[in-house]
Every structure is written in structure tokens, then in C-alpha cells.
XYZ file of C-alpha atoms in Angstrom:
468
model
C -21.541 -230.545 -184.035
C -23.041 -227.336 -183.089
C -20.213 -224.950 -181.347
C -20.820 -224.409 -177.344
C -20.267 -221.269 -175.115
C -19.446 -221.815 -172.011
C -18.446 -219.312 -168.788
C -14.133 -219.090 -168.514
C -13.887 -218.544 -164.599
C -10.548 -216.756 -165.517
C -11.408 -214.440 -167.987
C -14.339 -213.415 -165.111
C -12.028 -213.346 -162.411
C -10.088 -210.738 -164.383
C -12.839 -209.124 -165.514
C -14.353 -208.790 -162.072
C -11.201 -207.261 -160.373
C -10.922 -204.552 -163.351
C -14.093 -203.462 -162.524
C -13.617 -203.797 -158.724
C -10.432 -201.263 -159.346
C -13.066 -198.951 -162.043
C -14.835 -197.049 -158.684
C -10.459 -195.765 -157.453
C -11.001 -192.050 -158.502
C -7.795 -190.898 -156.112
C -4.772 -188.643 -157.767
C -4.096 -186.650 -160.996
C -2.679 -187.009 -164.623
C 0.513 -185.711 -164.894
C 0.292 -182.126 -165.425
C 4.136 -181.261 -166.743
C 3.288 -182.175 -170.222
C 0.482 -180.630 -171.470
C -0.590 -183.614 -173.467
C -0.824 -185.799 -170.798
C -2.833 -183.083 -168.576
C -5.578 -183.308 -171.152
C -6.151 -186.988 -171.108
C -9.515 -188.318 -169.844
C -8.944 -189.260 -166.611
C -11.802 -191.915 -166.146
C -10.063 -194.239 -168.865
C -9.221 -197.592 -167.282
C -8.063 -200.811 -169.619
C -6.499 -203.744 -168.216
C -4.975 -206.683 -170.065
C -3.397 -210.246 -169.259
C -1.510 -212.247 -171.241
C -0.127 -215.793 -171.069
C 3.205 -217.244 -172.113
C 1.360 -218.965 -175.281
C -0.158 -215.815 -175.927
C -3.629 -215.903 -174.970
C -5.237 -212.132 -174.136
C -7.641 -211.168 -171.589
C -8.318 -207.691 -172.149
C -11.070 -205.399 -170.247
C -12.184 -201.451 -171.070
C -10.864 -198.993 -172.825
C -8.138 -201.509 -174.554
C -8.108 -199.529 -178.216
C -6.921 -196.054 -176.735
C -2.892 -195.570 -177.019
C -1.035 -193.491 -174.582
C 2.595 -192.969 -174.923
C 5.255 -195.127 -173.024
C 7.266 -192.853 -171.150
C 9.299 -194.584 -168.478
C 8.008 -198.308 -169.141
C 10.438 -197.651 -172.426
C 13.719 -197.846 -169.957
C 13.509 -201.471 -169.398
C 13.418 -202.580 -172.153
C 15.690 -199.856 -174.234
C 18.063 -201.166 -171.141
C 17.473 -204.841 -172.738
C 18.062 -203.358 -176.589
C 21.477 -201.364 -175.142
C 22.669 -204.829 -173.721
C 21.586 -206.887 -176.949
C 23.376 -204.181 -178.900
C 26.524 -203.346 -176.688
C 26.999 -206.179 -174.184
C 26.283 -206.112 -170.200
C 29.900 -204.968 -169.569
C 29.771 -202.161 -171.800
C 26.820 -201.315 -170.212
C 27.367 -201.634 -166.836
C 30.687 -199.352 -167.120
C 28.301 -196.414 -167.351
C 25.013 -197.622 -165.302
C 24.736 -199.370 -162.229
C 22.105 -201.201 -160.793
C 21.094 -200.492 -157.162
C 18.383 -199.003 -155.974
C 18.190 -195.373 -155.623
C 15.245 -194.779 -152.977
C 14.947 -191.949 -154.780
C 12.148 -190.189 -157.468
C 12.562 -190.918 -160.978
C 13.952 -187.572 -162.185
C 16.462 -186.827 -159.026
C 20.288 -186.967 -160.123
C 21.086 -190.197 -158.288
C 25.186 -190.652 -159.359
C 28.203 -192.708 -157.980
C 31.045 -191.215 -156.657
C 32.429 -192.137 -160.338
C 29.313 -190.725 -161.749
C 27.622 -193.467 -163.002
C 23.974 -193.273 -162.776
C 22.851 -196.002 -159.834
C 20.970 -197.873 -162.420
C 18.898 -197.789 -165.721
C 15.123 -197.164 -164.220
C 16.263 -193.720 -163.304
C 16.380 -191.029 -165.823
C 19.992 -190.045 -165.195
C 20.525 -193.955 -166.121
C 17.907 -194.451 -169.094
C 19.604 -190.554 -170.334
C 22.915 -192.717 -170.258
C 21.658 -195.661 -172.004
C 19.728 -193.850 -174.232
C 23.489 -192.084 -174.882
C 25.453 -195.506 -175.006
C 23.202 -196.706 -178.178
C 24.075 -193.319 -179.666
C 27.578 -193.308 -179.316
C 27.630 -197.221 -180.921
C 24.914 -196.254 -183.733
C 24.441 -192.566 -183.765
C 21.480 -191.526 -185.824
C 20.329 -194.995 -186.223
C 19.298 -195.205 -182.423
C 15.823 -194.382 -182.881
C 15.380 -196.268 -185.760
C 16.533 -199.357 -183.530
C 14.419 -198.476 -180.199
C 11.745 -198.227 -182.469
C 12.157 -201.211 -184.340
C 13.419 -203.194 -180.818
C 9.841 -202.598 -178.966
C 7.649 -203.185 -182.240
C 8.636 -206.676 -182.457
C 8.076 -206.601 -178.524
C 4.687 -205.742 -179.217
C 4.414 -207.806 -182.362
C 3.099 -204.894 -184.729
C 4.462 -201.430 -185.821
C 4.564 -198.978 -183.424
C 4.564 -195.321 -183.506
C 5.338 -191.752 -181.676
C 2.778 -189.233 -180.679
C 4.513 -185.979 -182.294
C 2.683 -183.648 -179.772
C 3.484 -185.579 -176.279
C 7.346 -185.628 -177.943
C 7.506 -182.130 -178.491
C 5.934 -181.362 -175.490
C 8.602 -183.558 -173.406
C 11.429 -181.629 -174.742
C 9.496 -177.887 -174.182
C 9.336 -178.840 -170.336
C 11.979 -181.159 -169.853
C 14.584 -178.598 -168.387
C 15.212 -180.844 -165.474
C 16.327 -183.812 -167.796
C 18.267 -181.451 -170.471
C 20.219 -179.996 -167.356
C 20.543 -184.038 -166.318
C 21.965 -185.030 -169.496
C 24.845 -182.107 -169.399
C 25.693 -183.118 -166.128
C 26.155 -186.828 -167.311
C 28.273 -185.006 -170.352
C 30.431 -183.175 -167.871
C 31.246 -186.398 -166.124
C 32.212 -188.350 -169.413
C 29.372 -190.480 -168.333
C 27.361 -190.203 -172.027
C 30.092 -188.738 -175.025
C 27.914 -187.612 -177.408
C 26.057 -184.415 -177.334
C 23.950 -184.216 -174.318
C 21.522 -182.262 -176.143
C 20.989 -184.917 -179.000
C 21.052 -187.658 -176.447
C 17.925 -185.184 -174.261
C 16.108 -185.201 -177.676
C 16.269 -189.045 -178.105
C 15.492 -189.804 -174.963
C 12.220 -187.490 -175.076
C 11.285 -189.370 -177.915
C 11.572 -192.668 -177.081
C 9.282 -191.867 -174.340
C 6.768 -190.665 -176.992
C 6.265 -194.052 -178.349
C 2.247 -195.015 -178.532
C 0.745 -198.149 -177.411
C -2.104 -199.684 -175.757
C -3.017 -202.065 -173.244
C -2.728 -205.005 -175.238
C 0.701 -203.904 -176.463
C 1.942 -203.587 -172.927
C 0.678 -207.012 -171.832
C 2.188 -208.772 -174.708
C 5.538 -207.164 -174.518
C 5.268 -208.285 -170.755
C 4.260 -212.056 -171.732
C 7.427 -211.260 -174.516
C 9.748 -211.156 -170.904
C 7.935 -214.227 -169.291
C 8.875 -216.358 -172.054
C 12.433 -215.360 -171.966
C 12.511 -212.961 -174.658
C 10.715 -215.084 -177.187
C 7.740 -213.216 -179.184
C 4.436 -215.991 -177.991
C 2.664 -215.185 -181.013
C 5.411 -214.533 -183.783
C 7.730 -216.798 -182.204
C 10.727 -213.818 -182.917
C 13.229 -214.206 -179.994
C 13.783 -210.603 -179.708
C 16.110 -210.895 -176.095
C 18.450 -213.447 -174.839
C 17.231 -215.197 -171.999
C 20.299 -213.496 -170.021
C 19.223 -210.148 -170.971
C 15.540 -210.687 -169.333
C 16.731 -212.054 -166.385
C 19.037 -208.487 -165.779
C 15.927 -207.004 -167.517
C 13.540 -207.928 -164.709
C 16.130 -208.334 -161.226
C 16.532 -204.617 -162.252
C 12.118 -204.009 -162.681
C 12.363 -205.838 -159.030
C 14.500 -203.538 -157.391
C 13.953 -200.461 -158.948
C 11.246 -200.665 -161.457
C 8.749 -198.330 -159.155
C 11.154 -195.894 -157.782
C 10.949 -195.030 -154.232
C 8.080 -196.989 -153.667
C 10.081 -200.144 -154.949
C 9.927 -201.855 -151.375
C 6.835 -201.182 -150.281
C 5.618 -202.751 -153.654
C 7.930 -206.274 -153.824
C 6.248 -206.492 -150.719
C 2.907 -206.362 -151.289
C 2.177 -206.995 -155.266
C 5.679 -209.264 -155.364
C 5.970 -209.289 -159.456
C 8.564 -207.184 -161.048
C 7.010 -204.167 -162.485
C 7.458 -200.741 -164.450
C 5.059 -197.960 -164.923
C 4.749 -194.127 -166.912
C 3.858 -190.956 -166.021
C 0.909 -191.427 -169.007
C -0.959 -194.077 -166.811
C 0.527 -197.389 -168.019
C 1.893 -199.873 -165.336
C 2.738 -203.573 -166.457
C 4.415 -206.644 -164.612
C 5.858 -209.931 -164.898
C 5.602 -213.262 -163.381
C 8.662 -215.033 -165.046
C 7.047 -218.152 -167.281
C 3.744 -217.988 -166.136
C 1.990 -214.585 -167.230
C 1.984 -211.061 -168.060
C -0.524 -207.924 -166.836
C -0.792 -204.427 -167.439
C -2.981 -202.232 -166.934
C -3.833 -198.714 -167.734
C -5.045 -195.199 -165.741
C -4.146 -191.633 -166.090
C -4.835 -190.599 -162.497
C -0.906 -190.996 -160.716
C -0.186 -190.693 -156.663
C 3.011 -188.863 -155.524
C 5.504 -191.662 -156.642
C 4.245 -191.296 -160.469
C 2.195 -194.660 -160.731
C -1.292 -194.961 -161.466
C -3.170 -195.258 -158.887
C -6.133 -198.160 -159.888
C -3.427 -199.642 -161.766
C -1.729 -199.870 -158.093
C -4.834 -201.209 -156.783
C -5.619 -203.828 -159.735
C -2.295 -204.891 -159.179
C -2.110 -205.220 -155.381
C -5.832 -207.140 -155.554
C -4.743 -209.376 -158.241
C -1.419 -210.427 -156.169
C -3.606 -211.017 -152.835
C -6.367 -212.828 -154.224
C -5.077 -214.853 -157.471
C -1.610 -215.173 -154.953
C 0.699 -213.901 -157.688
C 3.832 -212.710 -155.821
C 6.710 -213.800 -157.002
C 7.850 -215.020 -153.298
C 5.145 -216.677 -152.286
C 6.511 -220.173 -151.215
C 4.909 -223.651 -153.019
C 7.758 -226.116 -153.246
C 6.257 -227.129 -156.631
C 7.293 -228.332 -159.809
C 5.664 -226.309 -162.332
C 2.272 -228.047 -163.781
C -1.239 -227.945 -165.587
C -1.922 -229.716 -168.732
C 0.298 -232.705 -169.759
C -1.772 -234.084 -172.558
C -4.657 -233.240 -174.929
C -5.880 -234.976 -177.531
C -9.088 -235.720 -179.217
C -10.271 -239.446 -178.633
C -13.121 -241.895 -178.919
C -13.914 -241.884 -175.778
C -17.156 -244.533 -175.515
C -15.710 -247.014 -178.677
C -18.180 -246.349 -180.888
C -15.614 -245.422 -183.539
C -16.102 -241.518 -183.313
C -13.405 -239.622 -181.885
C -15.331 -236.881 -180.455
C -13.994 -236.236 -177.086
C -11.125 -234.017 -175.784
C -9.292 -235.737 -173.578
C -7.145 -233.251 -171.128
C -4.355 -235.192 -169.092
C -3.559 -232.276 -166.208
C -0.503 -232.566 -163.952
C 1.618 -231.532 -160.784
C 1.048 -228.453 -158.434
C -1.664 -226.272 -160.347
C -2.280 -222.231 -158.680
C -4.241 -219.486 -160.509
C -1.758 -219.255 -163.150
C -1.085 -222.505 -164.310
C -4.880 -222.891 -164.364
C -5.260 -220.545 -167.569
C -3.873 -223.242 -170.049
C -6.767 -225.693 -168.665
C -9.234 -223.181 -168.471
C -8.748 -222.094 -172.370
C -8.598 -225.612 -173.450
C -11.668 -226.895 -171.593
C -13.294 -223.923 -173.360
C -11.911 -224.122 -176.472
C -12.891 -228.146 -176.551
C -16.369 -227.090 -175.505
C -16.561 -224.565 -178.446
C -15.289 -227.099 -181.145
C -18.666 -229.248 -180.187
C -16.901 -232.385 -178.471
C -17.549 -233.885 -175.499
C -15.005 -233.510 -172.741
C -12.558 -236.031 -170.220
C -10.644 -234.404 -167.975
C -8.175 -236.659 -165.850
C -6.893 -235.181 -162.694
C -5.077 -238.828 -161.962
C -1.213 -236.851 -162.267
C -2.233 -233.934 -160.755
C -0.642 -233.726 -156.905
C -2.087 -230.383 -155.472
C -5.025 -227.663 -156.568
C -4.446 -224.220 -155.034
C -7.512 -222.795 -153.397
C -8.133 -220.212 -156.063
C -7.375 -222.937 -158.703
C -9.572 -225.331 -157.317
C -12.161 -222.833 -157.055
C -11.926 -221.593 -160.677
C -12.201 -225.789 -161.898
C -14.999 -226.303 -160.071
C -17.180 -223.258 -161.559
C -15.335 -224.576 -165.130
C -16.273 -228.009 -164.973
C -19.942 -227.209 -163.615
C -19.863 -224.413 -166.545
C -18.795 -227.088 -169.320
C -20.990 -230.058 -167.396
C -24.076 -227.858 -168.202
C -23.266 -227.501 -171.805
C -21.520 -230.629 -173.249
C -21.401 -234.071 -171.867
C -18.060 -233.918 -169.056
C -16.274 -236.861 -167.500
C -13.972 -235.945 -164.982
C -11.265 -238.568 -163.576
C -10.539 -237.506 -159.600
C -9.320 -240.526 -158.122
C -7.806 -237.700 -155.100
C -10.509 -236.338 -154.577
C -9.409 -232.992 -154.971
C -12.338 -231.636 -156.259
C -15.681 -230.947 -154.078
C -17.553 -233.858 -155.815
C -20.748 -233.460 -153.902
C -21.318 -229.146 -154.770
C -19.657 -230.103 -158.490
C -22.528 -232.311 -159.673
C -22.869 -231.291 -163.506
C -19.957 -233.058 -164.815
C -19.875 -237.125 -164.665
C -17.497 -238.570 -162.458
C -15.065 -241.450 -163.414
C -13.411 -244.293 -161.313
C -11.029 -245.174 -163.435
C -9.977 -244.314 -166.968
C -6.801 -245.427 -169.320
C -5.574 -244.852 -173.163
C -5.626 -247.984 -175.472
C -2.097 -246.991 -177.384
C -1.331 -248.196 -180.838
C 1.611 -249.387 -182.666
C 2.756 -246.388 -184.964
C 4.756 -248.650 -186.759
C 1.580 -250.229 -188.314
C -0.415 -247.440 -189.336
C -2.649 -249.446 -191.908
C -4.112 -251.431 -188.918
C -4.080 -248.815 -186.852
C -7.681 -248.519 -185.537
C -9.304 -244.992 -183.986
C -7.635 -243.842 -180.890
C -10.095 -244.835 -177.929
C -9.967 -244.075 -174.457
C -11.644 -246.556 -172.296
C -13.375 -246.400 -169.770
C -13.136 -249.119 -166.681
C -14.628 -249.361 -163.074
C -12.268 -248.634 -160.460
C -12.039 -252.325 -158.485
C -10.524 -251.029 -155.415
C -11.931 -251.399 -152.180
C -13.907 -247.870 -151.322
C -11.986 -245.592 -148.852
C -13.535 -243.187 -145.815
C -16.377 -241.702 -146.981
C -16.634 -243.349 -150.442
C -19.123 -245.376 -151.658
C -18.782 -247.928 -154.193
C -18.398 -247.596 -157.907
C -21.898 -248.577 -159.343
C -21.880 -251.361 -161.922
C -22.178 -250.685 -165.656
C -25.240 -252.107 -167.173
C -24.717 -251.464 -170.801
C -21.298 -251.455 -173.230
C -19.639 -248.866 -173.066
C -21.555 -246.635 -170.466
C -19.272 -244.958 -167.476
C -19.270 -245.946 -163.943
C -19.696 -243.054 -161.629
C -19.364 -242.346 -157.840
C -22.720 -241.833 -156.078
C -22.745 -238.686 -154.377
């Protein structure tokens, strides 16, 4: 069988709000570091990944920029792997400041108010030095490679450029000194820190170390737990609250996913087991973010209904099944059969739309059975409707919607199905087991409001389909 393309309504929904965002020319690259001043501003790269690791990327996804404050998170994650959450939280707290990123937000013990902060990522950066001393960059470094899944590096220039202008932080880091906050020397621990922020990535990177937290701290392509689910739960509460500064209300309002950007351009979030984004920009407002990453992120929350607090009452659901059957018993198993399930939104939707494309590229036909499924979202219904009409037009598509919960009538490529059911085999016999076949029956029941009939099947084996 020849392989079929067909159109993947979520790749072009997140293609189509990247480029929505492309036309935001508002603010200015950081200008402190002369590195980042230089950067071409009209850059923009977005990427999305999901908790099995699928990528959506869009632009300029090859071009590294360096991490800056997205690193505090997660060194925050290494320092509690490494030291334990008491340890840590001895020295950092965790409440908002309402404050900028670089103002000297301390306790009346103090302790910076939390890690996001860089009086609090200065401390942790100092706790990992005090437990490992020269081996703390070696671990940082190591610690967000196998968050990103491949071997990262530093830009040299943006890390010597960091500690030339980074008075404000050096003068930061002897203050935390002075209070016994951070033992080492505050001058090492101001060199470390400029460093770690110096770390190159791209797009990609950032979204899979993002889908790295959604899973709970397990790697979705390597499989390498690299946090314990404990630590990326205090991981993100502390993105939530505090993860975009003084702007942090304003955006668990509106965008609702917990979130961390850099003063390079990068911004990434995290919807906790269901996906990851990031995106990238140079051009920052006065809070430090980027600003069309701010807007891809704010559209993406409205539209796709991503925030985190947004109310369902559902069970978490998409596709219970899939398997490859003989679908028409004529002894060839040439049909993917995709059994969905539950409350499906915009998110849980990506797992059925790569498998609907991914059968449709592998040349089989296609039988998707809605029969568990108990609510669509609008955007999710929307996005299986253009999917199934995609797939309908390219490779022969049953579809089993005995709710219906699809628009039958404006979804006319794919063939509808009364009723449908698996013929199960012993697997205790397995020399008489015969091909796996799906049949396919007509639905006897009596025809509700505004349903007509199931027509009768004239020939073996041929479906019976609602009239529409």
C-alpha cells in the first residue's frame, strides 16, 4: 500500500497562531549584554511538545540562544534532587516577590523569597557549590542535557559578557555572603551563576525539557527519569507563582499554565500531563518577557482553552485502543482501528490526531469508534471534524458515532457506522487462532429524533451507514 498524506488540524492550528503572533514587532532585545543586543530581532520559533514526545515546531527552530533565567527552575529541581527540599528551603523561600527579577527581595532572616529571583537562583546556584564545589557546573550541565535529551553547551561570549555587566548580581551575591545566606565565595558562586545562564539551546530543546516536567520528570523520548515526581510538582507551584516576576498575576490569569522565560527571548510553559510549549523572540516588554512569545501564549490559552483552571469535571481521555484489524473479513488486516474515550479538549486530541495520521500514512484504511467517548470540546470537535474529512478524502474512513457528537451532515467524507464490535480470540489457542476481525453489524434500534434508519446491507460484508 502506497503511503497517504493527509492535513493534521493540530499541527495547522499551531502553525497558524505562530504566524498570527509573526506581525507583534513591540519592545527591544535586552541591551545589558552586548551579545544579546546584537541578536536579530525578527527571529520567531515556536515549538509544542506532547507527553509521548511528539514535536510541532514552526520558524526559526535551528537558532540557539542562551537560557538565562529559564535555567532557575530547573537548577532549583537539580539543587533539590541533589540536596533535599529541606536543605533547600532553609536558604530559599517560595512566595512571590511582586517584584523585578534582579531587585534584592530578602526575609527578615535573609533568605531570598524564592528561587525565580536572582537573589534566590544566586543562593541555589551557591547551595550546589557548597555540597559539590567545582563539580557544580559539571552537574547543571549534565542535569539540563538529559532534560533536553542531547548535549548541551555554553556560549563563551554571552558568559563573559554576563559577568563584565553583572555588577548588580556580583553586589547581590556579597550581600547573600554577608547574611550567611550562600558560604562559599560570593564571587565564585556570581561566576557560576553567570554561566549557567550561558547555556545554548533552541526551541525544540525548550519544549522538550517542558514535556520532560509534564510527564513528571520522565525523559518522553529516552525514557531517563531525570526528577522525582515531588520535585516537579515544587518545580512548577513555584513557575505558577513566580515564574514571570511581577507580572506573575496578571499572567495565571490570563495564559493559566505555569511558565518561565529569559532575558534572550525564550519563554516556555507547562500543562501538567498533557503538553509542553515554548516559544522564542528577542524583542522583551518592561517585565523581561518576550513580547510575541506573550502573545502566542495568551492566544494559544484563549483559543485551544489551555489554562490550567479552566473547570471540566473530566476524567482525563482520548485514545483507549489501537490496533490494526480486518475490518471487512476478507482475511487482510488492513485497517486501524482507534477505540477513543472520555472527555476529549484540544489537548487530549493530539494523540488521535497523530494516530489517525500516522494510520493514514502507513496505507490502511481507518475505523474510528467514538462509542466510549462522553464529551468533545468545541475546539476538539472542530479539529476531528476537519481530521476525519482530511483522512475521508484520502483513505477509505469508518467512523462509529452512535452520540452523535460529530456534525454528521457538514462531515460527509468519512463513512458512518451504526454499530461496530471486536470478534476476540482465545490466546490460549494460538494455532487456531484466526486473523483479528472487526465486524461490522447494523444498529437494530429503533431511530431517535431526527434519525433516519440504518439502510440495509445488500452484499457480505459491506457497512451500513446513516443517510444524511
Amino acid at each position: 500500500m502506497n503511503p497517504i498524506d493527509i492535513r493534521s488540524p493540530f499541527r495547522e492550528t499551531l502553525h497558524r497562531l505562530t504566524e498570527d503572533c509573526r506581525p507583534v514587532t513591540d519592545g527591544e532585545n535586552a541591551s545589558y549584554i552586548p551579545s544579546l543586543a546584537d541578536v536579530d530581532p525578527d527571529l520567531w520559533a515556536t515549538a509544542v511538545m506532547s507527553p509521548e514526545g511528539d514535536l510541532y515546531a514552526f520558524g526559526d527552530v535551528d537558532h540557539e540562544f542562551t537560557i538565562q533565567s529559564i535555567s532557575k527552575p530547573l537548577v532549583y529541581g537539580l539543587a533539590i534532587e541533589e540536596l533535599g527540599l529541606d536543605t533547600v528551603l532553609e536558604r530559599v523561600g517560595v512566595e512571590p516577590s511582586g517584584d523585578a527579577f534582579n531587585e534584592i527581595s530578602l526575609d527578615a532572616n535573609g533568605r531570598p523569597v524564592n528561587p525565580m529571583i536572582n537573589a534566590g537562583a544566586l543562593t541555589v546556584h551557591g547551595l550546589l557549590q557548597e555540597k559539590v564545589g567545582g563539580r557544580a557546573d559539571d552537574l547543571i550541565l549534565d542535569g539540563l542535557s538529559r532534560l533536553a535529551g542531547r548535549r548541551l553547551d555554553s556560549d563563551r561570549e554571552v558568559g563573559e559578557g554576563e559577568r563584565d555587566t553583572g555588577f548588580r548580581n556580583r553586589a547581590i551575591a556579597n550581600l547573600l555572603r554577608s547574611t550567611e545566606t550562600i558560604t562559599c565565595d560570593p564571587l565564585q558562586v556570581f561566576d557560576g551563576y553567570s554561566w549557567q545562564c550561558s547555556i545554548k539551546l533552541n526551541v525544540c530543546d525548550l519544549a522538550t525539557i517542558g514535556a520532560t516536567l509534564t510527564t513528571g520528570g520522565v525523559h518522553p523520548v529516552t525514557g531517563d527519569r531525570v526528577f522525582r515526581e515531588e520535585t516537579v510538582q515544587w518545580i512548577l507551584s513555584v513557575m505558577s507563582t513566580s515564574g514571570m516576576y511581577d507580572s506573575a498575576g496578571n499572567w495565571m490569569n490570563y495564559v493559566g499554565v505555569p511558565a518561565k522565560s529569559g532575558v534572550s527571548g525564550g519563554l516556555f510553559g507547562v500543562i501538567p500531563g498533557e503538553l509542553s510549549l515554548a516559544s522564542f523572540s528577542p524583542r522583551l516588554d518592561e517585565h523581561g518577557h518576550s513580547v510575541r512569545g506573550n502573545a502566542f501564549f495568551h492566544r494559544a490559552s484563549s483559543e485551544l482553552g489551555l489554562h490550567m483552571m479552566r473547570v471540566t469535571g473530566r476524567p482525563h481521555g482520548a485514545l483507549r485502543h489501537r490496533a490494526v484489524v480486518d475490518f471487512d473479513e476478507d482475511g487482510i488486516q488492513d485497517t486501524t482501528l482507534l477505540r477513543l474515550y472520555g472527555d476529549i479538549d484540544f489537548c487530549s486530541y493530539e494523540a488521535i490526531d497523530r494516530e489517525v495520521t500516522r494510520g493514514a500514512a502507513s496505507g490502511t484504511g481507518l475505523f474510528v469508534n467514538l462509542v466510549e467517548v462522553r464529551s468533545l470540546a468545541p475546539k476538539a470537535k472542530e479539529l476531528l471534524e476537519e481530521l476525519l474529512m482530511a483522512a475521508g478524502e484520502k483513505t477509505t474512513t469508518y467512523v462509529h458515532d452512535p452520540a452523535n457528537l460529530l456534525d454528521h451532515a457538514a462531515c460527509s467524507a468519512p463513512q458512518w457506522v451504526d454499530q461496530a464490535e471486536i470478534r476476540e480470540y482465545r490466546s490460549d489457542q494460538p494455532e487456531r487462532r484466526p486473523p483479528r476481525k472487526l465486524l461490522r453489524r447494523r444498529d437494530a434500534r429503533k431511530p431517535g429524533p431526527g434519525r433516519k434508519p440504518a439502510a440495509k446491507s445488500t452484499a457480505k460484508g459491506s457497512d451500513s451507514r446513516r443517510k444524511r
